[in-house]
Coordinates of C-alpha atoms in Angstrom, one line a residue:
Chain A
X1469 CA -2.2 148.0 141.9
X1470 CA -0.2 149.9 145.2
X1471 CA 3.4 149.3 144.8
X1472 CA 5.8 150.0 147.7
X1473 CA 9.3 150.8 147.2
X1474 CA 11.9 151.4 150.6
X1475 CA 15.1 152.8 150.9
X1476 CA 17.2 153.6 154.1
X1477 CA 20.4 152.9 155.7
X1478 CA 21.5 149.1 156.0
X1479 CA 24.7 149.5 158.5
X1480 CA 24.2 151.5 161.5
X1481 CA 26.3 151.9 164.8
X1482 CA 24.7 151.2 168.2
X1483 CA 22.5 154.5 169.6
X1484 CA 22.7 155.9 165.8
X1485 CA 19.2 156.7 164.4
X1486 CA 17.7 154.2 161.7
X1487 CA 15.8 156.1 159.1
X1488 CA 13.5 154.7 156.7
X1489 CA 11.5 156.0 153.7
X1490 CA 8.3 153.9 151.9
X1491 CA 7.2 155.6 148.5
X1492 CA 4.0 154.2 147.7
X1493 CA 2.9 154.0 143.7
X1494 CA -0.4 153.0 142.2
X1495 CA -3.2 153.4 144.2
X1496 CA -4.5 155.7 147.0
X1497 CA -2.2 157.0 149.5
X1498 CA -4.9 158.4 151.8
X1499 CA -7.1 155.1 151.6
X1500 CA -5.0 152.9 153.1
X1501 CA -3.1 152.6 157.2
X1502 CA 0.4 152.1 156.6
X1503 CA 2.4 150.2 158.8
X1504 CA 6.3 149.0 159.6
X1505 CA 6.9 145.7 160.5
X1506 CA 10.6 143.8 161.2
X1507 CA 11.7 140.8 160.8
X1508 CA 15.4 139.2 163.1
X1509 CA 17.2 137.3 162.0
X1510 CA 15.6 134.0 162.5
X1511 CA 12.5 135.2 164.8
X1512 CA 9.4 136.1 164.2
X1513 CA 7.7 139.0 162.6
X1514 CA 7.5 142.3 164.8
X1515 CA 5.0 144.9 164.2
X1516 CA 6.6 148.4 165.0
X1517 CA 3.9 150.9 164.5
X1518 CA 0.7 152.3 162.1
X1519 CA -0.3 155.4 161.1
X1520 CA -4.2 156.0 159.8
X1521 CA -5.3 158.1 157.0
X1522 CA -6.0 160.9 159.6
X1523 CA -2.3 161.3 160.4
X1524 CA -2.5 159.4 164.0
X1525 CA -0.2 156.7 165.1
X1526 CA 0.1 153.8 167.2
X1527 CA 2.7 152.3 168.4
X1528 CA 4.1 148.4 169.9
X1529 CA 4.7 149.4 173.6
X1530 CA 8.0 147.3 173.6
X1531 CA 9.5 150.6 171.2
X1532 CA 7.3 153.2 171.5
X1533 CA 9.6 155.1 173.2
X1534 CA 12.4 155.1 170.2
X1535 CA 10.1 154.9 167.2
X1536 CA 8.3 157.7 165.0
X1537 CA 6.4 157.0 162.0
X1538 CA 5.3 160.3 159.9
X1539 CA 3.8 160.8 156.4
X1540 CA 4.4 163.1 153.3
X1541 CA 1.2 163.2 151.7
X1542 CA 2.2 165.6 148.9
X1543 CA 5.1 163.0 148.2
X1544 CA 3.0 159.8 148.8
X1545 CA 5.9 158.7 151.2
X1546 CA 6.1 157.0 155.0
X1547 CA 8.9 157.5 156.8
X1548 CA 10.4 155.4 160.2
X1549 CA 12.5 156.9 162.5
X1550 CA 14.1 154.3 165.6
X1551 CA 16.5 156.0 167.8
X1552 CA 19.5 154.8 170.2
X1553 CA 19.3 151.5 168.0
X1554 CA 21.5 148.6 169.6
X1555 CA 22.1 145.0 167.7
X1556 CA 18.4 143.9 168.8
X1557 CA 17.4 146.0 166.0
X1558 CA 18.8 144.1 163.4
X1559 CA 16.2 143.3 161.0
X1560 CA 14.6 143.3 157.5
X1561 CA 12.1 146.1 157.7
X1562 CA 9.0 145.9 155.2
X1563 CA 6.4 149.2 155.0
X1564 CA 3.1 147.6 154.5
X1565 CA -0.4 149.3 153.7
X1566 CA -3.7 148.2 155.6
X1567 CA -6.9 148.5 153.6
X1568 CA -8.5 149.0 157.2
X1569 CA -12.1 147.4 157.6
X1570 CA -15.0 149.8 159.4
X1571 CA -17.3 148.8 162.5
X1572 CA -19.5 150.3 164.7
X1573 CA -18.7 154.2 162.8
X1574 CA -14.8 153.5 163.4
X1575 CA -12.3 152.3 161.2
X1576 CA -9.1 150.9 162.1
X1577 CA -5.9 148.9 160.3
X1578 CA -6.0 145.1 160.4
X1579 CA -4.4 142.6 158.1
X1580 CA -1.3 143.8 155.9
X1581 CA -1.8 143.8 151.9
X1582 CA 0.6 145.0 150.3
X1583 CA 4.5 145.2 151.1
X1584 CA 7.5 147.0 150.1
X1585 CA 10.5 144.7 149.0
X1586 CA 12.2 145.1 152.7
X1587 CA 15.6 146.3 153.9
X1588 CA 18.4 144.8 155.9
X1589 CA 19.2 146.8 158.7
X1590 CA 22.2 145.9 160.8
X1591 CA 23.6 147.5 163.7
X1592 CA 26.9 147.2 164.6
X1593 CA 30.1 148.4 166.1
Chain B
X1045 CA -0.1 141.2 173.9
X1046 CA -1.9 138.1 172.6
X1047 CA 0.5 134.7 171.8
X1048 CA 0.4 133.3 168.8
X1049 CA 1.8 129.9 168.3
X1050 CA 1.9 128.0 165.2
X1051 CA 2.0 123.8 164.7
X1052 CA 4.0 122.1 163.6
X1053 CA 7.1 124.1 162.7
X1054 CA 7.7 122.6 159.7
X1055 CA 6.2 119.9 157.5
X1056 CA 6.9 118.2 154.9
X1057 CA 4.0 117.2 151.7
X1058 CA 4.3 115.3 148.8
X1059 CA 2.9 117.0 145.7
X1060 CA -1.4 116.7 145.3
X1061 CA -1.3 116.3 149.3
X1062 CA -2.9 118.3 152.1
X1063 CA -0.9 120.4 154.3
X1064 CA -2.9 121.3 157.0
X1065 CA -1.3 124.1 159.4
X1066 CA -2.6 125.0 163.5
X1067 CA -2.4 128.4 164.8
X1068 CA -3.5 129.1 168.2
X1069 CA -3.7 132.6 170.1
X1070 CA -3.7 133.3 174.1
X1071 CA -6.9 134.4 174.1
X1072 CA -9.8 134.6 172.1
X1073 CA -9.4 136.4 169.0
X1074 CA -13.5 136.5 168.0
X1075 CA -15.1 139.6 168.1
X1076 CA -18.6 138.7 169.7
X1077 CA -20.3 142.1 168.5
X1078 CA -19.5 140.9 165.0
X1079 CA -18.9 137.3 164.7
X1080 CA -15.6 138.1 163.3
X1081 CA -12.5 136.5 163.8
X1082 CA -9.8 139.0 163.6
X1083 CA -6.9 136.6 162.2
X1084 CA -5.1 136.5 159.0
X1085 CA -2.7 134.0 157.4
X1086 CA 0.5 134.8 155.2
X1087 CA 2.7 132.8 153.0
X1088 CA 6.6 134.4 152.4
X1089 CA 8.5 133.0 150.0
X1090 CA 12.7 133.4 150.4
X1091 CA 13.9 136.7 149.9
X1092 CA 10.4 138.2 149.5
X1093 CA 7.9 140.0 151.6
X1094 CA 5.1 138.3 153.1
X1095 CA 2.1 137.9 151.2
X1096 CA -2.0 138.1 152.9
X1097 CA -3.4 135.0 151.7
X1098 CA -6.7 134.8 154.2
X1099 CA -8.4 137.1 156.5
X1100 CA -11.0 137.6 158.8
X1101 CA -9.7 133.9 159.2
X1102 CA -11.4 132.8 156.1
X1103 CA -11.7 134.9 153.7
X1104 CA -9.4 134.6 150.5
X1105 CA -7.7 137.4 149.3
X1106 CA -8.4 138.5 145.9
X1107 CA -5.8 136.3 143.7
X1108 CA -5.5 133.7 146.0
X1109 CA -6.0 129.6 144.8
X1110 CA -9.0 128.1 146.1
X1111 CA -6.7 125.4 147.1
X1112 CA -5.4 127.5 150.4
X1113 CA -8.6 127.8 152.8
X1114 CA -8.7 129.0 156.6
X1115 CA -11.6 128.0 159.1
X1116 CA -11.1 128.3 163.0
X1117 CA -12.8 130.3 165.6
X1118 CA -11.5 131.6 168.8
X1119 CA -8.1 130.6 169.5
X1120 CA -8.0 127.6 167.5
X1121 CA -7.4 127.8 163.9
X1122 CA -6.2 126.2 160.7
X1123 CA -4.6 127.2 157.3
X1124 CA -5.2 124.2 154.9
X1125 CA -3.8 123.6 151.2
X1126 CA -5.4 121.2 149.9
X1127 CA -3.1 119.8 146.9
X1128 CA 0.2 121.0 147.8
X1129 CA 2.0 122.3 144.5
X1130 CA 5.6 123.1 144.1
X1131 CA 5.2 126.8 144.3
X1132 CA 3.6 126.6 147.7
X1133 CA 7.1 125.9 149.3
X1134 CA 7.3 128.6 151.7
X1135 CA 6.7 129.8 155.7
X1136 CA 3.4 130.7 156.5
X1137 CA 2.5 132.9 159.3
X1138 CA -1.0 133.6 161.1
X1139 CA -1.3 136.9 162.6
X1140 CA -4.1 138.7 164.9
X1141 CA -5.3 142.2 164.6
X1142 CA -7.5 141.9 167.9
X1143 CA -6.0 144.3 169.3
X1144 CA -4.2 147.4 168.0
X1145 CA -1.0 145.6 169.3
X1146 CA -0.8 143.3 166.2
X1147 CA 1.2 140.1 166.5
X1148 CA 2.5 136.9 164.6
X1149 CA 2.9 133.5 165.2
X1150 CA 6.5 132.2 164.7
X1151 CA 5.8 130.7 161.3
X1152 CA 5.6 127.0 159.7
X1153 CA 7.9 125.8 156.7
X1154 CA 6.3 124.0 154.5
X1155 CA 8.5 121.4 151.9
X1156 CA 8.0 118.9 149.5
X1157 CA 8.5 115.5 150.8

């Protein structure tokens, strides 16, 4: 059974970097889209951005110009990078892996199975 | 991006009850080359991660009680439990993977009346 366990800073000042790490145990690193998702304070989920087995990422257009999500295959480890953060990035941020469906001879991400524990984030001054 | 928005925003059940939950997108999230509705249903619990209880907006994930069930096509669709139990006290959340841009609704709470 995939396991994921995250770790990064929780207290950040505004335009710092946030910097996140996902190790993933159990199950097959390369078989799965992995994805970071956020949750506010009180709002609703937020999908940030997937990357598939083949290394290529997509991103929500509302931060793709701050966000970077990169893999360590050899480490079985995703990694989030969001730049210039201000207080709207205040959130719990979960990893989450995508067993992906097939159709048509492409595959993409879809629903999210399993999730990492989540971590508080909190930018402030 | 596609809208979801979830009814009620919270309910209260009694215990052996239905709970029935609405989730409706902005547009149509049914994939006409497959007959597939690309929607999925979550339940998080406090202080934990959200959990995939139904996809392809019926289809139970591996674990799940037969008492949760999702039907719907569309726009229009609906996360039932069919006798609530104490350990379904939690927010629920529908989300689409239509498009690559993935989005949520903004969740229902669900309590024991």
């Amino acid at each position: 059974q995939v396991q994921l366990q995250q770790w990064g800073a929780g207290l950040l000042k505004p335009s710092e970097t946030l910097s996140l790490t996902c190790a993933v145990y159990g199950g097959s690193f390369s078989g799965y889209y992995w994805s970071w998702i956020r949750q506010p304070p009180g709002k609703r989920l937020e999908w940030i951005g997937e990357i598939n087995p083949s290394g290529s990422t997509i991103y929500n257009p509302s931060l793709k110009s701050r966000v970077t999500i990169s893999v360590d295959t050899s480490e079985n480890q995703l990694s989030l990078q969001l730049n210039s953060v201000t207080a709207a990035d205040t959130a719990v941020y979960y990893c989450a892996g995508e067993p992906g469906y097939c159709i048509g001879g492409h595959c993409y991400g879809g629903w999210f199975g399993p999730w990492g524990q989540g971590a508080l984030v909190t930018v402030s001054s | 991006d596609i809208v979801m928005t979830q009814s009620p925003d919270s309910l209260a059940v009694s215990l052996g009850e239905r709970a029935t939950i609405n989730c409706k997108s902005s547009q149509s999230v049914l994939y006409n080359s497959n007959s597939k509705n690309y929607l999925a249903w979550y339940q998080q619990k406090p202080g934990q991660p959200p959990k995939v209880l139904i996809y392809w907006a019926s289809t139970r994930e591996s674990g799940v009680p037969d008492r949760f069930s999702g039907s719907g096509s569309g726009t229009d669709f609906t996360l039932t439990i069919s006798s609530l139990q104490a350990e379904d006290v939690a927010v629920y959340y529908c989300q689409q993977y239509y498009t690559s841009t993935r989005t949520f609704g903004q969740g229902t709470k669900v309590e024991i009346k």
